[in-house]
Short mmCIF file of C-alpha atoms in Angstrom, two decimals:
data_model
loop_
_atom_site.label_atom_id
_atom_site.label_comp_id
_atom_site.label_asym_id
_atom_site.label_seq_id
_atom_site.Cartn_x
_atom_site.Cartn_y
_atom_site.Cartn_z
CA MET S 1 -42.26 103.11 -76.35
CA ILE S 2 -40.39 100.26 -77.06
CA GLY S 3 -43.25 97.74 -76.21
CA GLU S 4 -45.29 99.57 -77.88
CA LEU S 5 -43.35 98.69 -80.74
CA PHE S 6 -44.39 95.48 -80.80
CA LEU S 7 -47.62 95.52 -79.31
CA ASN S 8 -48.74 97.51 -81.76
CA PHE S 9 -46.81 96.90 -85.38
CA ASN S 10 -50.19 97.67 -87.84
CA ARG S 11 -51.37 100.34 -85.84
CA GLY S 12 -51.19 104.31 -86.27
CA ARG S 13 -47.08 105.66 -86.38
CA TYR S 14 -45.44 102.07 -85.83
CA ARG S 15 -47.07 100.91 -88.49
CA ILE S 16 -45.51 103.01 -90.31
CA LEU S 17 -42.40 102.81 -88.78
CA HIS S 18 -41.96 98.91 -89.65
CA LEU S 19 -43.01 100.13 -93.63
CA THR S 20 -40.69 102.10 -93.31
CA TRP S 21 -37.62 100.58 -91.92
CA PHE S 22 -38.12 97.74 -94.07
CA ALA S 23 -37.47 99.62 -97.89
CA PHE S 24 -34.57 101.37 -95.93
CA PHE S 25 -33.38 97.31 -95.23
CA LEU S 26 -34.42 96.56 -99.38
CA SER S 27 -32.48 99.80 -100.19
CA PHE S 28 -29.06 98.61 -98.26
CA VAL S 29 -29.51 94.78 -99.67
CA VAL S 30 -29.92 96.53 -103.07
CA TRP S 31 -27.45 98.98 -102.60
CA PHE S 32 -24.86 96.57 -100.81
CA ASN S 33 -25.66 93.12 -103.41
CA PHE S 34 -21.80 94.02 -105.27
CA ALA S 35 -19.32 93.47 -101.59
CA PRO S 36 -20.29 89.25 -101.78
CA PHE S 37 -19.21 88.83 -104.77
CA SER S 38 -16.64 90.79 -105.81
CA THR S 39 -14.17 88.44 -105.44
CA ALA S 40 -16.05 85.49 -107.98
CA ILE S 41 -16.80 89.53 -110.25
CA GLN S 42 -13.25 89.96 -110.49
CA ALA S 43 -12.30 86.55 -111.91
CA ASP S 44 -15.37 86.07 -114.43
CA PHE S 45 -14.27 89.15 -115.69
CA GLY S 46 -10.70 89.36 -115.42
CA LEU S 47 -10.52 92.44 -113.19
CA GLU S 48 -7.19 93.74 -111.92
CA ILE S 49 -7.79 95.23 -108.32
CA GLY S 50 -7.50 98.75 -109.05
CA GLN S 51 -11.01 98.06 -111.18
CA ILE S 52 -12.77 95.70 -108.32
CA ARG S 53 -11.62 98.66 -106.08
CA THR S 54 -13.09 100.83 -108.49
CA ILE S 55 -16.42 100.20 -108.98
CA ALA S 56 -16.49 99.59 -105.10
CA ILE S 57 -15.75 103.38 -105.47
CA CYS S 58 -18.90 104.12 -107.94
CA ASN S 59 -21.04 102.35 -106.11
CA VAL S 60 -21.90 105.38 -102.99
CA ALA S 61 -19.64 107.43 -105.44
CA LEU S 62 -23.43 108.98 -107.32
CA THR S 63 -25.26 109.05 -104.31
CA VAL S 64 -23.92 112.08 -102.67
CA PRO S 65 -25.26 114.42 -105.56
CA ALA S 66 -28.61 111.99 -105.24
CA ARG S 67 -29.31 112.66 -101.49
CA ILE S 68 -28.94 116.05 -102.39
CA ILE S 69 -32.08 116.15 -105.07
CA ILE S 70 -34.03 113.53 -103.22
CA GLY S 71 -33.97 115.96 -100.32
CA MET S 72 -35.40 118.83 -101.62
CA LEU S 73 -37.88 116.69 -103.89
CA LEU S 74 -39.16 115.32 -100.77
CA ASP S 75 -39.94 117.89 -98.31
CA LYS S 76 -41.76 118.91 -101.90
CA TYR S 77 -43.25 116.08 -102.61
CA GLY S 78 -43.46 113.41 -99.86
CA PRO S 79 -41.71 110.57 -98.32
CA ARG S 80 -44.96 108.56 -99.64
CA ILE S 81 -44.30 109.19 -103.30
CA THR S 82 -40.60 109.93 -103.46
CA TYR S 83 -39.52 106.18 -101.30
CA SER S 84 -41.67 104.11 -104.12
CA LEU S 85 -40.73 105.86 -107.21
CA LEU S 86 -36.35 105.52 -105.74
CA LEU S 87 -37.42 101.34 -104.16
CA ILE S 88 -39.63 100.75 -108.32
CA TYR S 89 -36.04 102.36 -110.05
CA ALA S 90 -33.89 99.89 -108.11
CA ALA S 91 -34.80 97.46 -110.79
CA ILE S 92 -33.24 98.41 -113.39
CA PRO S 93 -29.83 99.04 -112.76
CA CYS S 94 -29.84 96.03 -110.99
CA LEU S 95 -30.91 94.52 -114.27
CA THR S 96 -28.26 96.11 -116.05
CA PHE S 97 -25.30 95.17 -113.61
CA ALA S 98 -26.65 91.64 -113.97
CA LEU S 99 -26.25 91.79 -117.34
CA ALA S 100 -23.04 93.36 -117.64
CA GLN S 101 -20.44 91.93 -120.50
CA ASN S 102 -17.53 93.96 -119.60
CA PHE S 103 -15.63 96.62 -117.13
CA SER S 104 -17.68 99.72 -118.75
CA GLN S 105 -20.73 98.05 -118.39
CA LEU S 106 -20.31 97.37 -114.53
CA VAL S 107 -19.25 100.71 -114.28
CA LEU S 108 -22.33 102.56 -115.44
CA SER S 109 -24.21 100.23 -113.63
CA ARG S 110 -23.48 100.82 -110.71
CA LEU S 111 -22.68 104.80 -110.84
CA ALA S 112 -26.93 104.02 -111.45
CA LEU S 113 -27.18 102.07 -109.34
CA SER S 114 -25.70 104.14 -106.04
CA ILE S 115 -28.62 106.50 -106.53
CA VAL S 116 -30.67 103.71 -104.39
CA GLY S 117 -28.19 104.32 -102.18
CA ALA S 118 -30.20 108.12 -101.00
CA GLY S 119 -33.13 106.51 -99.64
CA PHE S 120 -32.24 106.96 -96.58
CA VAL S 121 -32.63 110.53 -96.26
CA ILE S 122 -36.31 110.23 -97.31
CA GLY S 123 -37.41 107.62 -93.46
CA ILE S 124 -35.32 109.83 -91.41
CA ARG S 125 -38.27 112.12 -92.88
CA MET S 126 -41.37 110.27 -92.79
CA VAL S 127 -40.10 108.79 -89.51
CA ALA S 128 -40.09 112.85 -87.54
CA GLU S 129 -43.59 113.31 -88.89
CA TRP S 130 -44.52 110.47 -87.44
CA PHE S 131 -42.90 111.24 -83.45
CA PRO S 132 -42.31 113.65 -81.80
CA PRO S 133 -39.04 115.36 -80.09
CA LYS S 134 -38.52 113.04 -77.39
CA GLU S 135 -38.28 109.50 -78.39
CA ILE S 136 -37.23 111.07 -82.46
CA GLY S 137 -33.89 109.24 -81.34
CA LEU S 138 -35.30 105.33 -80.89
CA ALA S 139 -37.23 106.36 -83.42
CA GLU S 140 -35.26 107.33 -85.93
CA GLY S 141 -32.65 104.51 -84.81
CA ILE S 142 -34.55 101.55 -85.51
CA TYR S 143 -35.41 103.13 -88.85
CA GLY S 144 -31.60 103.84 -89.83
CA GLY S 145 -30.48 100.09 -88.00
CA TRP S 146 -32.76 97.67 -89.12
CA GLY S 147 -32.71 99.06 -92.05
CA ASN S 148 -29.05 99.18 -92.80
CA PHE S 149 -28.67 95.75 -91.30
CA GLY S 150 -29.76 95.12 -95.41
CA SER S 151 -25.87 94.72 -96.02
CA ALA S 152 -25.82 92.20 -93.42
CA ALA S 153 -27.66 90.60 -94.83
CA ALA S 154 -27.00 91.04 -98.18
CA ALA S 155 -23.69 89.63 -97.03
CA PHE S 156 -24.88 86.60 -94.89
CA THR S 157 -27.73 85.23 -97.69
CA LEU S 158 -27.07 86.57 -100.98
CA PRO S 159 -23.15 83.83 -101.74
CA THR S 160 -25.89 80.87 -100.39
CA ILE S 161 -29.03 82.52 -102.79
CA ALA S 162 -26.08 82.99 -105.62
CA GLY S 163 -25.07 79.48 -104.73
CA TRP S 164 -28.54 77.57 -104.89
CA VAL S 165 -29.31 79.04 -107.95
CA ALA S 166 -26.24 77.52 -109.82
CA PHE S 167 -27.52 74.17 -108.86
CA GLY S 168 -23.98 73.09 -107.63
CA ALA S 169 -21.98 73.27 -109.97
CA VAL S 170 -18.31 73.06 -110.00
CA ASN S 171 -15.60 75.71 -110.99
CA PRO S 172 -13.25 72.66 -112.96
CA VAL S 173 -10.53 75.36 -112.93
CA THR S 174 -10.57 75.65 -108.51
CA GLY S 175 -12.88 73.02 -107.87
CA GLU S 176 -14.98 75.63 -105.83
CA ALA S 177 -18.50 75.73 -106.14
CA MET S 178 -19.57 78.63 -108.81
CA LEU S 179 -22.19 81.46 -107.79
CA ASN S 180 -24.82 82.60 -110.14
CA TRP S 181 -23.97 86.06 -109.15
CA ARG S 182 -26.29 87.58 -111.87
CA MET S 183 -29.38 85.65 -110.35
CA ALA S 184 -29.43 87.09 -107.38
CA ILE S 185 -28.63 90.89 -107.66
CA ALA S 186 -31.18 90.69 -110.56
CA ALA S 187 -34.06 89.76 -107.82
CA THR S 188 -32.83 92.07 -105.11
CA GLY S 189 -34.22 95.04 -107.64
CA ILE S 190 -37.63 93.23 -108.83
CA PHE S 191 -37.71 92.40 -105.52
CA ALA S 192 -37.25 96.22 -103.85
CA ALA S 193 -40.16 97.27 -106.99
CA VAL S 194 -42.17 95.40 -106.03
CA TYR S 195 -42.45 96.41 -101.98
CA GLY S 196 -42.07 100.05 -103.52
CA VAL S 197 -45.39 99.63 -105.17
CA ILE S 198 -46.79 98.13 -101.96
CA TYR S 199 -45.15 100.95 -100.04
CA PHE S 200 -47.29 103.61 -101.96
CA PHE S 201 -50.90 102.36 -100.76
CA ASN S 202 -49.83 101.34 -97.77
CA VAL S 203 -48.34 104.95 -96.07
CA LYS S 204 -49.48 108.04 -95.34
CA ASP S 205 -46.72 111.07 -95.74
CA THR S 206 -48.14 112.39 -91.68
CA PRO S 207 -51.21 110.89 -89.98
CA GLN S 208 -54.34 112.76 -89.92
CA GLY S 209 -54.90 116.46 -89.21
CA LYS S 210 -51.06 117.32 -89.19
CA VAL S 211 -49.84 119.63 -91.88
CA TYR S 212 -46.71 118.83 -93.76
CA GLN S 213 -44.45 121.30 -94.27
CA ARG S 214 -42.76 123.09 -97.16
CA PRO S 215 -39.90 124.89 -97.06
CA ASN S 216 -40.90 128.54 -98.35
CA ARG S 217 -38.09 128.40 -101.22
CA ALA S 218 -37.22 124.80 -103.45
CA GLY S 219 -33.68 124.50 -104.80
CA GLY S 220 -30.57 125.23 -101.95
CA ILE S 221 -31.27 124.95 -98.37
CA GLU S 222 -32.50 127.97 -96.61
CA VAL S 223 -29.88 129.98 -93.76
CA THR S 224 -30.90 131.79 -91.55
CA THR S 225 -28.06 134.48 -91.53
CA GLN S 226 -25.59 136.29 -94.22
CA LYS S 227 -22.33 134.42 -92.50
CA ASP S 228 -23.97 130.70 -92.54
CA PHE S 229 -24.74 131.53 -96.82
CA TRP S 230 -21.33 131.48 -96.94
CA LEU S 231 -20.62 128.10 -95.65
CA LEU S 232 -22.84 127.23 -96.89
CA LEU S 233 -21.39 127.37 -99.97
CA ALA S 234 -17.68 126.54 -98.40
CA MET S 235 -19.41 122.92 -97.24
CA ASN S 236 -20.93 122.40 -101.35
CA VAL S 237 -17.45 121.90 -102.44
CA PRO S 238 -16.28 118.34 -100.90
CA LEU S 239 -19.68 117.45 -102.40
CA ILE S 240 -18.78 118.20 -105.37
CA GLY S 241 -14.85 117.96 -105.11
CA ILE S 242 -15.24 113.93 -103.66
CA LEU S 243 -17.18 113.64 -107.25
CA ALA S 244 -13.50 115.34 -109.25
CA LEU S 245 -12.09 112.92 -107.13
CA LEU S 246 -13.77 110.18 -108.75
CA ALA S 247 -13.29 110.83 -112.28
CA TRP S 248 -9.89 110.72 -111.27
CA ARG S 249 -9.06 107.27 -110.07
CA LEU S 250 -12.02 106.23 -113.27
CA ASN S 251 -9.33 107.99 -115.36
CA LYS S 252 -6.22 105.78 -113.57
CA VAL S 253 -8.47 102.34 -114.68
CA GLY S 254 -8.61 103.41 -117.96
CA PHE S 255 -12.31 104.21 -117.96
CA LEU S 256 -12.06 108.03 -118.75
CA ASN S 257 -9.78 109.04 -120.98
CA PRO S 258 -7.75 112.23 -120.35
CA THR S 259 -10.17 115.04 -122.22
CA ALA S 260 -13.38 112.87 -120.72
CA LEU S 261 -11.72 114.25 -117.74
CA TYR S 262 -10.98 117.78 -118.20
CA ILE S 263 -14.97 117.63 -119.37
CA THR S 264 -16.20 115.84 -116.78
CA TRP S 265 -14.17 118.70 -114.01
CA ALA S 266 -15.18 120.75 -116.31
CA PHE S 267 -18.88 119.68 -115.57
CA LEU S 268 -18.54 119.85 -112.17
CA ALA S 269 -17.30 122.79 -111.66
CA GLY S 270 -20.48 124.35 -114.36
CA LEU S 271 -22.27 121.49 -111.48
CA TYR S 272 -21.33 123.76 -108.68
CA LEU S 273 -21.60 126.72 -109.99
CA PHE S 274 -25.64 125.96 -110.74
CA GLN S 275 -26.10 124.57 -107.16
CA ALA S 276 -24.27 127.89 -105.82
CA TYR S 277 -26.86 129.80 -107.95
CA GLY S 278 -29.25 127.28 -106.80
CA CYS S 279 -28.61 128.64 -103.11
CA TRP S 280 -28.50 132.08 -103.64
CA GLU S 281 -31.78 132.26 -105.47
CA ALA S 282 -33.17 130.37 -101.85
CA ASN S 283 -31.88 132.41 -99.62
CA LYS S 284 -31.24 136.20 -102.14
CA ALA S 285 -34.35 138.07 -100.11
CA LEU S 286 -31.57 137.56 -96.91
CA MET S 287 -27.74 138.75 -98.48
CA THR S 288 -30.07 141.30 -100.29
CA GLY S 289 -31.21 142.58 -97.01
CA LYS S 290 -34.68 142.95 -97.33
CA LYS S 291 -35.75 139.76 -94.74
CA HIS S 292 -34.70 138.67 -91.41
CA TYR S 293 -35.00 136.68 -89.43
CA ALA S 294 -36.63 136.86 -85.57
CA PRO S 295 -34.46 134.99 -83.45
CA GLU S 296 -36.70 132.37 -82.57
CA ASP S 297 -37.07 131.70 -86.36
CA ARG S 298 -33.12 130.93 -86.48
CA TYR S 299 -30.54 127.98 -86.86
CA ASN S 300 -27.20 127.60 -87.34
CA PHE S 301 -25.91 126.26 -90.18
CA SER S 302 -22.56 125.81 -88.45
CA GLN S 303 -24.45 122.81 -86.51
CA VAL S 304 -25.12 121.18 -89.72
CA ALA S 305 -21.32 121.59 -90.77
CA ILE S 306 -20.32 119.47 -87.92
CA LEU S 307 -22.64 116.38 -88.12
CA GLU S 308 -22.09 116.17 -91.70
CA LEU S 309 -18.35 115.98 -90.68
CA THR S 310 -19.53 113.29 -87.45
CA TYR S 311 -21.36 111.07 -91.03
CA VAL S 312 -17.92 111.66 -92.65
CA VAL S 313 -16.41 109.33 -89.73
CA ASN S 314 -19.40 107.28 -89.06
CA PHE S 315 -21.42 105.78 -91.74
CA GLY S 316 -18.67 107.35 -93.95
CA SER S 317 -16.63 105.11 -92.69
CA GLU S 318 -18.95 102.11 -92.41
CA LEU S 319 -19.87 102.70 -95.88
CA ALA S 320 -16.28 101.89 -97.10
CA VAL S 321 -16.09 99.19 -94.29
CA VAL S 322 -18.77 96.83 -95.67
CA SER S 323 -17.48 97.48 -98.51
CA MET S 324 -13.56 95.75 -98.14
CA LEU S 325 -14.96 93.88 -94.93
CA PRO S 326 -15.27 90.39 -96.93
CA ALA S 327 -12.86 90.66 -99.37
CA PHE S 328 -10.35 91.73 -95.54
CA PHE S 329 -11.16 88.85 -93.82
CA GLU S 330 -11.99 86.28 -96.56
CA GLY S 331 -7.36 86.90 -97.21
CA THR S 332 -6.18 87.92 -93.81
CA PHE S 333 -7.88 84.36 -92.33
CA ASP S 334 -7.40 81.97 -96.15
CA LEU S 335 -11.55 81.44 -95.45
CA SER S 336 -14.11 80.61 -98.38
CA LYS S 337 -16.14 83.17 -100.22
CA GLN S 338 -19.37 82.30 -98.21
CA ALA S 339 -17.65 82.04 -95.06
CA ALA S 340 -16.03 85.40 -95.31
CA GLY S 341 -19.11 86.97 -96.06
CA MET S 342 -20.86 84.99 -93.15
CA ILE S 343 -17.81 86.95 -90.73
CA ALA S 344 -17.87 90.09 -92.35
CA ALA S 345 -21.66 90.19 -91.42
CA SER S 346 -21.01 90.70 -88.46
CA TYR S 347 -20.60 94.25 -88.82
CA ALA S 348 -23.58 95.50 -90.08
CA PHE S 349 -25.77 93.30 -88.09
CA MET S 350 -24.48 95.54 -85.05
CA ASN S 351 -26.98 97.77 -86.69
CA LEU S 352 -30.17 95.71 -84.96
CA MET S 353 -29.50 97.06 -81.64
CA SER S 354 -26.44 99.53 -81.88
CA ARG S 355 -28.29 102.06 -84.33
CA PRO S 356 -31.54 101.90 -82.31
CA GLY S 357 -29.34 101.56 -79.35
CA GLY S 358 -26.96 105.36 -80.08
CA GLY S 359 -30.99 106.67 -80.65
CA LEU S 360 -32.24 106.07 -77.22
CA ILE S 361 -28.47 106.68 -75.65
CA SER S 362 -29.36 110.24 -77.12
CA ASP S 363 -33.21 110.02 -75.33
CA LYS S 364 -32.05 108.87 -72.27
CA LEU S 365 -28.46 110.43 -71.32
CA GLY S 366 -29.62 113.86 -71.37
CA SER S 367 -28.02 115.90 -73.77
CA ARG S 368 -27.55 115.11 -77.51
CA LYS S 369 -23.69 116.34 -78.39
CA ASN S 370 -22.06 114.64 -75.39
CA THR S 371 -23.40 111.40 -76.72
CA MET S 372 -22.88 112.53 -79.68
CA ALA S 373 -19.16 112.85 -78.80
CA ILE S 374 -19.01 109.85 -76.75
CA LEU S 375 -20.27 107.34 -79.33
CA THR S 376 -17.29 109.20 -81.98
CA ALA S 377 -14.84 108.56 -79.44
CA GLY S 378 -15.32 104.42 -78.73
CA MET S 379 -15.46 104.21 -82.50
CA ALA S 380 -11.98 106.26 -83.37
CA LEU S 381 -11.02 103.52 -81.23
CA GLY S 382 -12.47 100.78 -81.97
CA TYR S 383 -10.76 101.73 -85.75
CA LEU S 384 -7.36 102.46 -83.73
CA MET S 385 -8.31 98.21 -82.99
CA MET S 386 -8.77 96.96 -86.04
CA SER S 387 -5.99 98.26 -87.45
CA LEU S 388 -3.38 95.88 -85.62
CA VAL S 389 -5.22 92.83 -86.80
CA SER S 390 -3.44 90.01 -88.62
CA GLY S 391 -4.03 86.75 -89.68
CA ALA S 392 -1.86 85.57 -85.95
CA TRP S 393 -5.64 86.93 -84.21
CA PHE S 394 -7.15 84.00 -82.64
CA LEU S 395 -10.23 84.56 -85.71
CA PRO S 396 -13.37 85.47 -82.87
CA LEU S 397 -11.52 87.01 -81.69
CA ALA S 398 -11.18 89.16 -84.54
CA VAL S 399 -15.04 88.81 -85.29
CA LEU S 400 -15.99 90.55 -81.71
CA LEU S 401 -13.53 93.06 -81.88
CA THR S 402 -14.88 93.90 -85.03
CA MET S 403 -19.13 93.74 -83.49
CA THR S 404 -17.21 96.32 -80.65
CA CYS S 405 -16.21 98.57 -82.83
CA SER S 406 -19.07 98.34 -85.15
CA PHE S 407 -21.71 99.37 -82.37
CA PHE S 408 -20.05 102.29 -81.90
CA VAL S 409 -19.71 103.33 -85.03
CA GLN S 410 -24.06 102.63 -85.80
CA ALA S 411 -24.45 103.79 -82.20
CA ALA S 412 -22.74 107.66 -83.25
CA GLU S 413 -25.10 107.33 -87.03
CA GLY S 414 -28.43 106.72 -84.93
CA SER S 415 -26.55 109.61 -82.57
CA THR S 416 -26.36 112.26 -85.87
CA PHE S 417 -29.43 110.91 -86.94
CA ALA S 418 -31.61 112.30 -83.24
CA ILE S 419 -30.20 115.51 -83.73
CA VAL S 420 -30.98 116.33 -87.83
CA PRO S 421 -35.13 116.40 -87.41
CA LEU S 422 -34.30 119.12 -84.73
CA VAL S 423 -31.75 121.78 -86.40
CA LYS S 424 -35.27 123.12 -88.28
CA ARG S 425 -37.82 121.61 -88.59
CA ARG S 426 -39.19 122.59 -92.78
CA ILE S 427 -35.90 121.58 -93.43
CA THR S 428 -35.80 118.52 -91.87
CA GLY S 429 -35.47 116.38 -95.50
CA GLN S 430 -32.17 118.70 -97.37
CA ILE S 431 -30.57 119.40 -93.90
CA ALA S 432 -30.86 115.12 -93.61
CA GLY S 433 -29.62 115.02 -97.89
CA ASN S 434 -27.06 117.02 -97.33
CA VAL S 435 -25.25 115.26 -93.29
CA GLY S 436 -26.17 111.81 -95.75
CA ALA S 437 -24.51 113.16 -98.79
CA TYR S 438 -21.55 113.72 -96.44
CA GLY S 439 -21.58 110.78 -95.70
CA ASN S 440 -21.19 108.76 -98.96
CA VAL S 441 -17.81 111.85 -99.13
CA GLY S 442 -16.10 110.29 -96.69
CA ALA S 443 -16.97 106.70 -98.31
CA VAL S 444 -15.58 107.87 -101.53
CA ALA S 445 -12.51 109.38 -99.08
CA TYR S 446 -11.88 106.44 -98.01
CA LEU S 447 -12.10 103.71 -100.21
CA THR S 448 -9.85 106.36 -102.48
CA LEU S 449 -7.75 105.91 -100.25
CA PHE S 450 -8.21 101.97 -100.06
CA SER S 451 -7.75 101.64 -104.06
CA LEU S 452 -4.42 103.79 -103.69
CA LEU S 453 -3.00 100.89 -100.99
CA PRO S 454 -0.89 97.28 -102.04
CA ASP S 455 -3.00 93.79 -101.35
CA TRP S 456 0.06 91.70 -101.64
CA GLY S 457 1.62 89.76 -98.86
CA PHE S 458 3.53 91.34 -96.07
CA ALA S 459 2.63 95.02 -97.81
CA GLY S 460 -0.93 94.00 -97.70
CA ALA S 461 -1.49 93.86 -94.12
CA ALA S 462 0.34 97.72 -94.26
CA GLY S 463 -2.31 98.60 -96.40
CA ASN S 464 -5.49 97.62 -93.53
CA ARG S 465 -3.56 99.02 -91.39
CA ILE S 466 -3.13 101.89 -92.63
CA PHE S 467 -6.15 102.32 -94.06
CA PHE S 468 -8.31 101.45 -90.19
CA GLN S 469 -5.86 104.39 -88.65
CA THR S 470 -6.73 106.74 -90.85
CA LEU S 471 -10.31 105.86 -90.24
CA GLY S 472 -9.96 105.92 -86.50
CA VAL S 473 -7.92 109.61 -86.40
CA SER S 474 -9.78 111.36 -88.35
CA GLY S 475 -12.62 110.29 -85.68
CA MET S 476 -11.03 111.53 -83.13
CA ILE S 477 -10.89 114.79 -85.02
CA VAL S 478 -14.48 115.17 -85.29
CA ALA S 479 -15.25 114.03 -81.79
CA PHE S 480 -12.90 117.09 -80.56
CA LEU S 481 -15.69 118.96 -82.37
CA CYS S 482 -18.62 117.39 -81.25
CA TRP S 483 -17.29 117.85 -77.15
CA PHE S 484 -15.89 121.24 -78.10
CA ILE S 485 -17.86 123.45 -80.07
CA LEU S 486 -21.27 121.63 -81.37
CA LYS S 487 -24.28 122.18 -79.26
CA GLU S 488 -27.57 121.04 -77.75
CA PRO S 489 -30.34 121.72 -79.94
CA LYS S 490 -33.05 123.98 -79.35
CA GLY S 491 -36.65 121.60 -77.84
CA SER S 492 -34.43 118.26 -77.75
CA PHE S 493 -36.76 116.55 -75.34
CA SER S 494 -39.83 117.84 -75.76
CA GLU S 495 -43.31 116.44 -76.35
CA HIS S 496 -44.29 118.54 -79.89
CA HIS S 497 -41.91 119.14 -82.82
CA GLU S 498 -40.92 123.47 -83.75
CA GLY S 499 -44.64 124.24 -84.87
CA GLU S 500 -46.59 122.08 -83.56
CA GLU S 501 -46.95 122.44 -79.59
CA ASP S 502 -50.77 122.62 -80.86
CA TYR S 503 -52.07 119.89 -82.15
CA ILE S 504 -52.19 116.62 -81.18
CA HIS S 505 -51.79 113.42 -82.47
CA PRO S 506 -55.15 112.66 -83.16
CA PRO S 507 -56.42 108.44 -82.83
CA SER S 508 -56.46 106.25 -84.77
CA PHE S 509 -58.98 104.55 -86.93
CA GLU S 510 -58.76 101.69 -84.39
CA GLU S 511 -58.31 103.86 -81.23
CA LYS S 512 -61.42 105.84 -81.82
CA ILE S 513 -63.01 101.73 -81.89
CA GLU S 514 -62.09 100.48 -78.87
CA GLU S 515 -62.68 103.80 -77.41
CA SER S 516 -66.26 103.72 -78.35
CA LEU S 517 -66.68 99.62 -77.50
CA SER S 518 -65.38 100.79 -73.59
#
C-alpha cells in the first residue's frame, strides 16, 4: 500500500486519501493558529496569564459537543458535504478573532473557532469508506498524522509569515520584531474556505457501486444491549461536565458573572437531558423489549468507552501540550518567540510518521489491543521524563525527548482510530465523534489544571512538572485498562468491512482505460 500511495496519488482511493488529509491539515492550521502568537497577543491586549490560558482552553472547548453533532450529521449527509461546509465556516471565526479588540471578543471568537476541530471525525468516515479493514490502520494513520501536522506547520510558519507582513516593524519598547498576527490568522481562515469549495467538487462519499450506510435513527448512538444503554448515558456525563468546568473557569477570569454561570450550568443540565432523550429515542425499541439484536449484529459499548479513555490521554494530552509548548520552551530556555515556536513544532512534526506508524504497527502486529496498550505505556513514560526537563538541560536533548514522547503519543492516536472504524460500521461517524470528543474532554481538563498552576520562577517550573506528571500517570492507568480489558475487534484484519463481503472495489475509469489498451 505504501508504494501505491505515492505512485497512484491522483487515482481512486489514494486520491481521496490525499485530498482528505489535506482538508484535515488545514483545519488543524486554523485550529492552532493561536498558540504561536499567545505571548504576542498577551502583550498587545495587556492580558494576565490566567486570561491567556483561558483562551487556550476555549480553543478546544466547543469541539466536545461539535464532534458529537458533526458525527450525527456525517452519518446522515456524508463526509463530502460535511467537510466542505466546515472548512468554509472556518473563515468566519478566524476573521472575527483577527479583528478582536478586547478579551471578550477573543474568547467568543475562539469558542466559535473551536468547532473547526471537529473536522477530524469526518475524514475518519471518508477514509473508512474507501479502504478495507486490513489497511485501515495505515490509511487512518496517514489521514490523522499528516493532517495533525497542521499544528506543527502553524507553529513553524505563522510567526515567520506574521513577521513578513509586519514589514520589519520593531517594537519601540522591547526592540523585538513585531508580528502582524491578525493578518496571519485571517489568512488561514480564508485559505481553508477556498479549499472547502475545492474539496466539494473533487471527492465522492464512496467508491462507485458502494452504498453509504446510515444509522437506523439519528440523534443518539445505537447500542445493542440494555446494559450498554446505561453505560452510554454514564459516558455522556463527562462530555457535559467538562463544559461546566469551562464555565467555572470563565467565571474565575471575569468573563461570566455568577448569574451567567448558574444559567450556563442550568443550560448544560438541560443539554444533558436532551442528549439522554435522543439516546432513548434511538434505542427505545431495544429498551422496551420490542427489538432484539442477533448475536452477530451486537457490539460491546464498553469497548467504545475504553477507546474514549485512550483518546483522553493521547489526543487530549497532545492538544494540551501543543497549546503550552511554545511558551514552555520560550520561558524554560529563554528563547525568542520564533525560535520557541519552531522548536515546539518538533512535537507535532512527528505526526508525519508516528501516527501512520501507529496505524501500520496496528495492521502488522496481529493484535490491535496489545498495540494500543504498548504505545499508551510508552507515551506515559515519555511524559514522566518530560516532567524532569529544566533550563539546565542541554536543549537538543530536551528536543529529542519531546520528539520521542510525541512519537508514542501520536502512534497511540493512530492505534485508537485503527480500532474505531471496526466497532460498528453503520454508526462509525457517531462512534468517531464521541471518541474524538473525549480527546477534547482531556484537553480541557489538562489545560484547566495547567491554568491553575503557578507560572513564575521556581514555582512555575514545579507547575510544569506537575502538569507532565499528570499526563504520565493518567496514561499509565489507561494502558493498564487496554492490556487487561480492551478486546480485539471482530474482523480486525479481514479483506472487507462488516456487511461488505460481497462487495468488490470496481475498477476506476483510468484502470478501465489501461485494461482496454493492454
